Coordinates of C-alpha atoms and ligand atoms in Angstrom, one line a residue:
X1 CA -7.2 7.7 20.2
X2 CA -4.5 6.7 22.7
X3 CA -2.5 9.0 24.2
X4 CA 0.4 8.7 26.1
X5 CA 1.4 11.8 28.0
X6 CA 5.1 12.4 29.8
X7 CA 5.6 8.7 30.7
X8 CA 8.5 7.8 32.7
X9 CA 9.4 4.0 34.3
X10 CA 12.2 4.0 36.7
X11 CA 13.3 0.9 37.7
X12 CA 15.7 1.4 40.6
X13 CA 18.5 3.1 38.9
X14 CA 17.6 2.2 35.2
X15 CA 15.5 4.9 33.7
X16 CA 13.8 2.5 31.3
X17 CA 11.5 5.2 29.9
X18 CA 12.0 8.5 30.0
X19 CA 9.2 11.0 29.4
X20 CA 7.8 9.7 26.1
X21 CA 4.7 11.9 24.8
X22 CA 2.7 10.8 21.7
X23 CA -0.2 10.3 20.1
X24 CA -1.9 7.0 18.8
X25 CA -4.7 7.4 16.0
X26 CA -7.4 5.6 16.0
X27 CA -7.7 2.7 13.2
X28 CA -3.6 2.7 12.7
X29 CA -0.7 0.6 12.6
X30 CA 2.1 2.4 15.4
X31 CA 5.7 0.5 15.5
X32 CA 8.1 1.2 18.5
X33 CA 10.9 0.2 17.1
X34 CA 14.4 0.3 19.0
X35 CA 17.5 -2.1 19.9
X36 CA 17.8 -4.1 22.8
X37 CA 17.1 -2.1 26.1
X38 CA 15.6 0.7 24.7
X39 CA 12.5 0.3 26.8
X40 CA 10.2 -0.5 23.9
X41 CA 8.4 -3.4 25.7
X42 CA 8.3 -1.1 29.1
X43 CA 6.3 1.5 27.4
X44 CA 4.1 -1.0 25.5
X45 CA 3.3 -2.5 28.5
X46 CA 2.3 0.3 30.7
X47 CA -0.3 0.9 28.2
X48 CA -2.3 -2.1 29.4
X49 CA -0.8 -1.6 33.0
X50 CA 1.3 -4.5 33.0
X51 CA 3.7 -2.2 34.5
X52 CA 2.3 0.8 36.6
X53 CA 4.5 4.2 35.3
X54 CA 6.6 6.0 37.6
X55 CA 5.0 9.6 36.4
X56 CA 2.8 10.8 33.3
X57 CA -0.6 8.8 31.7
X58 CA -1.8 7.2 29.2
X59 CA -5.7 8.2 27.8
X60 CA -7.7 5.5 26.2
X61 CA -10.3 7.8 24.1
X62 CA -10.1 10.4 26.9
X63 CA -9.9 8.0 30.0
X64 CA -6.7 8.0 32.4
X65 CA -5.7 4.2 32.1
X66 CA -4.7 4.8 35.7
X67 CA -8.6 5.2 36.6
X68 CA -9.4 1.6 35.3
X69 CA -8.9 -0.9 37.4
X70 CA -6.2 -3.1 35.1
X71 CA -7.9 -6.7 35.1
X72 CA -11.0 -4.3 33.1
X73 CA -8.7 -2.6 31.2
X74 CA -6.6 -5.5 29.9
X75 CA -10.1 -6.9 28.5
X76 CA -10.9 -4.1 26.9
X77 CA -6.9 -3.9 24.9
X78 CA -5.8 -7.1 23.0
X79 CA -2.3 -8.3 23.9
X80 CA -0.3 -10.8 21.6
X81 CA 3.2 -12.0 22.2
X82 CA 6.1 -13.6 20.5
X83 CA 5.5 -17.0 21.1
X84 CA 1.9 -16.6 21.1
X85 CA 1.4 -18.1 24.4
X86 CA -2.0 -20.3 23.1
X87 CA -2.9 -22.8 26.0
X88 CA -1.8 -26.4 24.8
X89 CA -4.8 -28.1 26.3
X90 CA -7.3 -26.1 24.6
X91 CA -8.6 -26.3 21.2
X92 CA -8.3 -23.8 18.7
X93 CA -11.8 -22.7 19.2
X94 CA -11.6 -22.0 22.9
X95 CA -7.8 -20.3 22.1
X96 CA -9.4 -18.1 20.5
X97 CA -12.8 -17.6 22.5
X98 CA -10.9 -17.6 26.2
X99 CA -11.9 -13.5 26.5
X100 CA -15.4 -13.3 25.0
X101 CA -15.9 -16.2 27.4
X102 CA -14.6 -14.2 30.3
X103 CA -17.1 -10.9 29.2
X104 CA -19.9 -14.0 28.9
X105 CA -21.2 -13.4 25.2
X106 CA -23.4 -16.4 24.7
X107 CA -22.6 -19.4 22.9
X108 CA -23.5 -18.5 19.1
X109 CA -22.0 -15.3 19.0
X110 CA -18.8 -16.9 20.2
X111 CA -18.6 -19.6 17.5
X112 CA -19.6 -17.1 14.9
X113 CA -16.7 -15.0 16.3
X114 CA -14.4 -18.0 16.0
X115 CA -15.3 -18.5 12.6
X116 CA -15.2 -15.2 11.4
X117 CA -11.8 -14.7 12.6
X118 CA -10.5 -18.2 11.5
X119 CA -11.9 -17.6 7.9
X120 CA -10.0 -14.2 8.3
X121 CA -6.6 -15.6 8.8
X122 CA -7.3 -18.2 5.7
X123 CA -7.7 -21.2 7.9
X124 CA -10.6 -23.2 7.3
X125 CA -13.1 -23.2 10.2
X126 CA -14.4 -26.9 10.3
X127 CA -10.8 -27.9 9.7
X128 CA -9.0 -26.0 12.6
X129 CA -12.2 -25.3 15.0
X130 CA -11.3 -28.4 16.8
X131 CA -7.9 -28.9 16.8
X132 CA -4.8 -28.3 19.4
X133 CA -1.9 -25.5 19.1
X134 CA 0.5 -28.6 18.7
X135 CA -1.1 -29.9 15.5
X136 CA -0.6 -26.5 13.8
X137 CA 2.4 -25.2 12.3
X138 CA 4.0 -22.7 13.2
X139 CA 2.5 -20.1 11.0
X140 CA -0.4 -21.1 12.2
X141 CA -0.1 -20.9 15.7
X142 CA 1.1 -17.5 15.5
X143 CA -2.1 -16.8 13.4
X144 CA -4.4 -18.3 16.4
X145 CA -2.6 -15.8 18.8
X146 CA -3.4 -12.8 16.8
X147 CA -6.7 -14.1 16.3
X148 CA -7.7 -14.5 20.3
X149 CA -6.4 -11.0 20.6
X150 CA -8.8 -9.7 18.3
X151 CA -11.5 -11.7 19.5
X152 CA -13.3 -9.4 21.9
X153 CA -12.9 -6.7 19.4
X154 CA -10.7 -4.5 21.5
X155 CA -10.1 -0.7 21.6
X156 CA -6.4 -1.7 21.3
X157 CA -4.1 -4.6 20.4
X158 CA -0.5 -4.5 21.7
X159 CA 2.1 -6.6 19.7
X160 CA 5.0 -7.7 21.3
X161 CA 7.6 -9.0 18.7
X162 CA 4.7 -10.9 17.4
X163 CA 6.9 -12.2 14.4
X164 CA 9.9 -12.7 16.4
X165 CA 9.7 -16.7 16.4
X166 CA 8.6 -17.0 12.6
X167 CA 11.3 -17.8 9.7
X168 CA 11.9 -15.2 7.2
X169 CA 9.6 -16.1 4.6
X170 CA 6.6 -16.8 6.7
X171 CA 7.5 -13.5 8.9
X172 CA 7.1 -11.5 5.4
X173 CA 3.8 -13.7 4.5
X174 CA 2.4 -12.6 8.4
X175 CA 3.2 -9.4 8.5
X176 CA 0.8 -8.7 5.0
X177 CA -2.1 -10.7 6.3
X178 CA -1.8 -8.6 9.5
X179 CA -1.8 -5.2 7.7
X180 CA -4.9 -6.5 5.4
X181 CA -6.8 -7.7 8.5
X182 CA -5.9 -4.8 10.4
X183 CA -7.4 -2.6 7.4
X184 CA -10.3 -4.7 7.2
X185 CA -11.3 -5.0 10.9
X186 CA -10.2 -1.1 11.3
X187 CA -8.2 -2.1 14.4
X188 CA -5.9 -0.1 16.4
X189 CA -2.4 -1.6 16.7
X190 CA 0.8 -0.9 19.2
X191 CA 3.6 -2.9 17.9
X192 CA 7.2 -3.4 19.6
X193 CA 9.9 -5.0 17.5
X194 CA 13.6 -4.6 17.1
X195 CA 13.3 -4.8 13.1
X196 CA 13.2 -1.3 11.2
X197 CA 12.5 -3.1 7.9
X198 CA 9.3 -4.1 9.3
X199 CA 8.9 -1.0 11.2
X200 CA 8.4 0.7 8.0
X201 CA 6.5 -2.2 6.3
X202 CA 3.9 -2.4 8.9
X203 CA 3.4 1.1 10.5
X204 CA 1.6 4.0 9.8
X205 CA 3.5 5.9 12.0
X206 CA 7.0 4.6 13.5
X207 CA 8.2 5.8 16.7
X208 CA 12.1 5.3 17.4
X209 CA 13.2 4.6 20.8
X210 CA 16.7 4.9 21.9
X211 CA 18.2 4.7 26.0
X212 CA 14.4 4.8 26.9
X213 CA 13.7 8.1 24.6
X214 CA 11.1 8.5 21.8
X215 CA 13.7 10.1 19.2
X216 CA 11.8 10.3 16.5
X217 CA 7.6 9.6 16.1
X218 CA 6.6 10.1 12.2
X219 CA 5.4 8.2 9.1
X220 CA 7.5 5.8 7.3
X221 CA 8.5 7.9 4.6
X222 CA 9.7 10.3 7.0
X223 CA 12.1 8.4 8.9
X224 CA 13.5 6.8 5.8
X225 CA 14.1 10.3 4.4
X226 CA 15.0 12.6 7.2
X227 CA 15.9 10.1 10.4
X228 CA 16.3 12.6 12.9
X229 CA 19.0 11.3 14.6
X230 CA 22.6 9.4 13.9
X231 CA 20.9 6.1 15.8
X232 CA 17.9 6.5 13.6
X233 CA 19.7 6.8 10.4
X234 CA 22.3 3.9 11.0
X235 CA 18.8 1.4 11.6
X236 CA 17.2 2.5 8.4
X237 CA 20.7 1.8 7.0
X238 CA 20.9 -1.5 8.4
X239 CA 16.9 -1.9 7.0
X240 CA 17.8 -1.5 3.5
X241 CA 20.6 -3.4 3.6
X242 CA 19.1 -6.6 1.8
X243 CA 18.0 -3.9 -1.2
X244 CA 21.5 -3.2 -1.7
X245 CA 22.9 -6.3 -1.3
X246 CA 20.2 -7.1 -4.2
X247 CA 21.4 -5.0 -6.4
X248 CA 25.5 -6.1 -6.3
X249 CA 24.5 -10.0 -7.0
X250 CA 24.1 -11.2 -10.2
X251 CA 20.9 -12.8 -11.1
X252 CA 23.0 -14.7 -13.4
X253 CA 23.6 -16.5 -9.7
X254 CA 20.6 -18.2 -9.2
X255 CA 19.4 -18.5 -12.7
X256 CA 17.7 -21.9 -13.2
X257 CA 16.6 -24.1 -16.8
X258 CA 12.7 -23.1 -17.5
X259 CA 10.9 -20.6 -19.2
X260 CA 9.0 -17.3 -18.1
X261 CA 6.6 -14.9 -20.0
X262 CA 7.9 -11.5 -20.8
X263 CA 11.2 -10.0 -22.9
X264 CA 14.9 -11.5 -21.4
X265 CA 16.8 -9.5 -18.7
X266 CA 20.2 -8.6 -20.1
X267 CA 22.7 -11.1 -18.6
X268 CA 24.5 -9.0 -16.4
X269 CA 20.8 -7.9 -14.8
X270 CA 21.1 -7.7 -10.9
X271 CA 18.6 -9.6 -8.4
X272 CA 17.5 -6.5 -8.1
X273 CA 17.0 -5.7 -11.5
X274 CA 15.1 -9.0 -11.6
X275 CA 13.1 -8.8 -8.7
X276 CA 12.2 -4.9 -10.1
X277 CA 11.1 -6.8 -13.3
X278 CA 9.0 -9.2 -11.3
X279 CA 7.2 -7.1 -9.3
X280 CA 6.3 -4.2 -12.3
X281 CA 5.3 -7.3 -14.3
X282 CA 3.2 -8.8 -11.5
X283 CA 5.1 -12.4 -12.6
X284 CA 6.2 -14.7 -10.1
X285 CA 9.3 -15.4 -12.9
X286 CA 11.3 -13.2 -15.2
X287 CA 13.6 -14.8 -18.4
X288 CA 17.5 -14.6 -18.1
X289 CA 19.4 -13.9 -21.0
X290 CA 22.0 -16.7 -21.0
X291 CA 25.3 -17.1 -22.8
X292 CA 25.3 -19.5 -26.0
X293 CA 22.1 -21.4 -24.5
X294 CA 17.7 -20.6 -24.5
X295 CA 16.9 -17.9 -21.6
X296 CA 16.6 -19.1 -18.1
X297 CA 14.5 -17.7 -15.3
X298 CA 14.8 -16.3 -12.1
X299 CA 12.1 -16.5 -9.5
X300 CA 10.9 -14.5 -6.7
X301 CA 11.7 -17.5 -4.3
X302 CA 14.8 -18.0 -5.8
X303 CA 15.6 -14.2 -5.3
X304 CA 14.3 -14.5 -1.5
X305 CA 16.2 -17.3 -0.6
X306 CA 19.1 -15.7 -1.8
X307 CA 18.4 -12.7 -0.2
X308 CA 18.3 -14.6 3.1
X309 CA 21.5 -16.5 2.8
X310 CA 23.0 -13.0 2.9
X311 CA 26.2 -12.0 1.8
X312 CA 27.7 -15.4 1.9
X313 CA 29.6 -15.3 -1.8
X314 CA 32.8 -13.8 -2.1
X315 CA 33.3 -10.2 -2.9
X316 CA 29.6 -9.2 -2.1
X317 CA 30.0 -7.2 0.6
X318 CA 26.6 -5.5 1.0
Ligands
ATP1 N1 11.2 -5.6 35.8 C1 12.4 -4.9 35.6 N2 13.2 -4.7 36.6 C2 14.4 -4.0 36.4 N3 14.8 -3.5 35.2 C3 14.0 -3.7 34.2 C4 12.7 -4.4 34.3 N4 12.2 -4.5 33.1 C5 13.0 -3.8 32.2 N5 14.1 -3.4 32.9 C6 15.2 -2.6 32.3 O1 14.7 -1.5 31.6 C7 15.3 -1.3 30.4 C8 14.3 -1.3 29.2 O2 13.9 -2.7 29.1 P1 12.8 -3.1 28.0 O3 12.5 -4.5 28.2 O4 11.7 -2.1 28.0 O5 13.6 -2.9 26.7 P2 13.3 -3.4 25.2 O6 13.6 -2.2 24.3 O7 11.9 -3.9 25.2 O8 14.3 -4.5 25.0 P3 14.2 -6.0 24.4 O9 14.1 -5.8 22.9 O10 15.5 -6.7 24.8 O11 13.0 -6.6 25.0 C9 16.4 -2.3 30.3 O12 17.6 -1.7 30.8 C10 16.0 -3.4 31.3 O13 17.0 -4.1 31.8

């Protein structure tokens, strides 16, 4: 269990965090989410003592942080970043291995690690051990810098933005295998990020910040329903914007020849009527009822790329 107790980081005249209290359980998912400036990525970092707090603690399973001396306690608490920061010169292998080398495990129970973790993320062991962070895609790399920050098996792992560099459809894609693996390896995870959609997707409990104040710490759900304040309601707004832009375009849109299992959508279905459909049926594709012609289909890509390009047609103002 982490606890963080009254913290406070003044920088000069900036008041970047202002006495924020709560509570991480062990084995969870916790998203700080807030806008720019909100001192999200301050109070994620004094965790780890990357930045020393003004006034107030953190406890790591009952021990003051403070007490630790910081190059010990960063060993002990995982730390990935946008950009996952991999060392270009180093293989994948030793990307991943660079702490467990530093607490000296021997040699087998570092490449078991490796592979373990490699398998974990769905990249084939003998096929990536060896290989460089610029021969990987993008996807990829990202997964490498979650995986070294799980290698040591740490008490913690902080996040920051850890999606923030990924496209769209590979951010959605990530942010799934993190929650399986997360469930899996029973890890504890701090994430920062500025997006409330993933927010709720990803945390167990979501904690608001706004001008350098926790204003609001509770389970998805929660927020969604009853955001405590105007700022919190007005970013869960923004978060569900893409379902209701979903439900003013026509799937007719992006209806395309081919056939799918399953009874035809009415023709004037929505994309979100279709993408309902998909995901109650478990199909990938859902049949279109077309004007004078055979049924088309609509896909779930189809739907997501659409989603994506945003309100971009005339007269579908979200
Ligand atoms: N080292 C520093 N020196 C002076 N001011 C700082 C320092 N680090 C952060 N700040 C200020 O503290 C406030 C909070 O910054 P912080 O980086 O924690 O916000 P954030 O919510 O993570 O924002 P972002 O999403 O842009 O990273 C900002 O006003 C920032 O300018």
């Amino acid at each position: 269990m982490i606890e963080i107790d009254g913290i406070t980081k003044r920088f000069g005249e900036t008041l970047a965090v202002d006495s924020v209290t709560m509570t991480v359980e062990t084995g969870t998912i916790t998203v700080i989410v807030g806008t720019s400036g909100s001192g999200k990525t301050t109070l994620m970092r004094m965790i780890n003592r990357l930045e020393e707090p003004t006034s107030g603690e953190v406890r790591i399973n009952g021990e003051r942080t403070a007490d630790s001396p910081p190059h010990l306690l960063r060993r002990r608490i995982g730390y990935a970043i946008q950009g996952h920061g991999l060392f270009p010169h180093h293989t994948v292998a030793r990307n991943i291995a660079a702490v467990p080398r530093l607490l000296g495990w021997d040699r087998e129970t570092i490449d078991a690690r490796v592979d373990e973790l490699l398998s974990l993320f769905g990249m084939e062991p003998a096929a990536f051990r060896s290989r460089y962070p610029q021969e990987l895609s993008g996807g990829q790399q990202q997964r490498v810098g979650v995986a070294r920050a799980l290698a040591s098996r740490p008490d913690l792992l902080l996040m920051d933005e850890p999606f923030g560099a990924l496209d769209p459809i590979i951010r959605a894609r990530a942010q799934e295998d993190l929650r399986d693996i997360q469930r899996k390896l029973g890890s504890t995870i701090v994430l920062v990020t500025h997006d409330m959609e993933e927010a709720i997707r990803l945390g167990d409990m979501v904690g608001v910040m706004d001008g350098g104040r926790l204003v609001q710490y509770a389970a998805p759900e929660e927020i969604v329903a009853r955001p405590a304040t105007g700022f919190v309601a007005d970013m869960v707004g923004d978060a569900e914007r893409p379902m209701r832009l979903l439900s003013l375009i026509p799937a007719a849109e992006i209806v395309e020849e081919g056939r799918a299992d399953g009874a035809p959508l009415p023709r004037d279905a929505t994309l979100r009527d279709a993408l309902s459909a998909c995901l109650w049926s478990g199909r990938d594709a859902v049949p279109l009822d077309r004007e004078g012609q055979a049924p088309g289909r609509v896909t779930l890509d189809g739907i997501r790329a659409r989603a994506e390009a945003g309100p971009t047609t005339e007269g579908h103002a979200p």
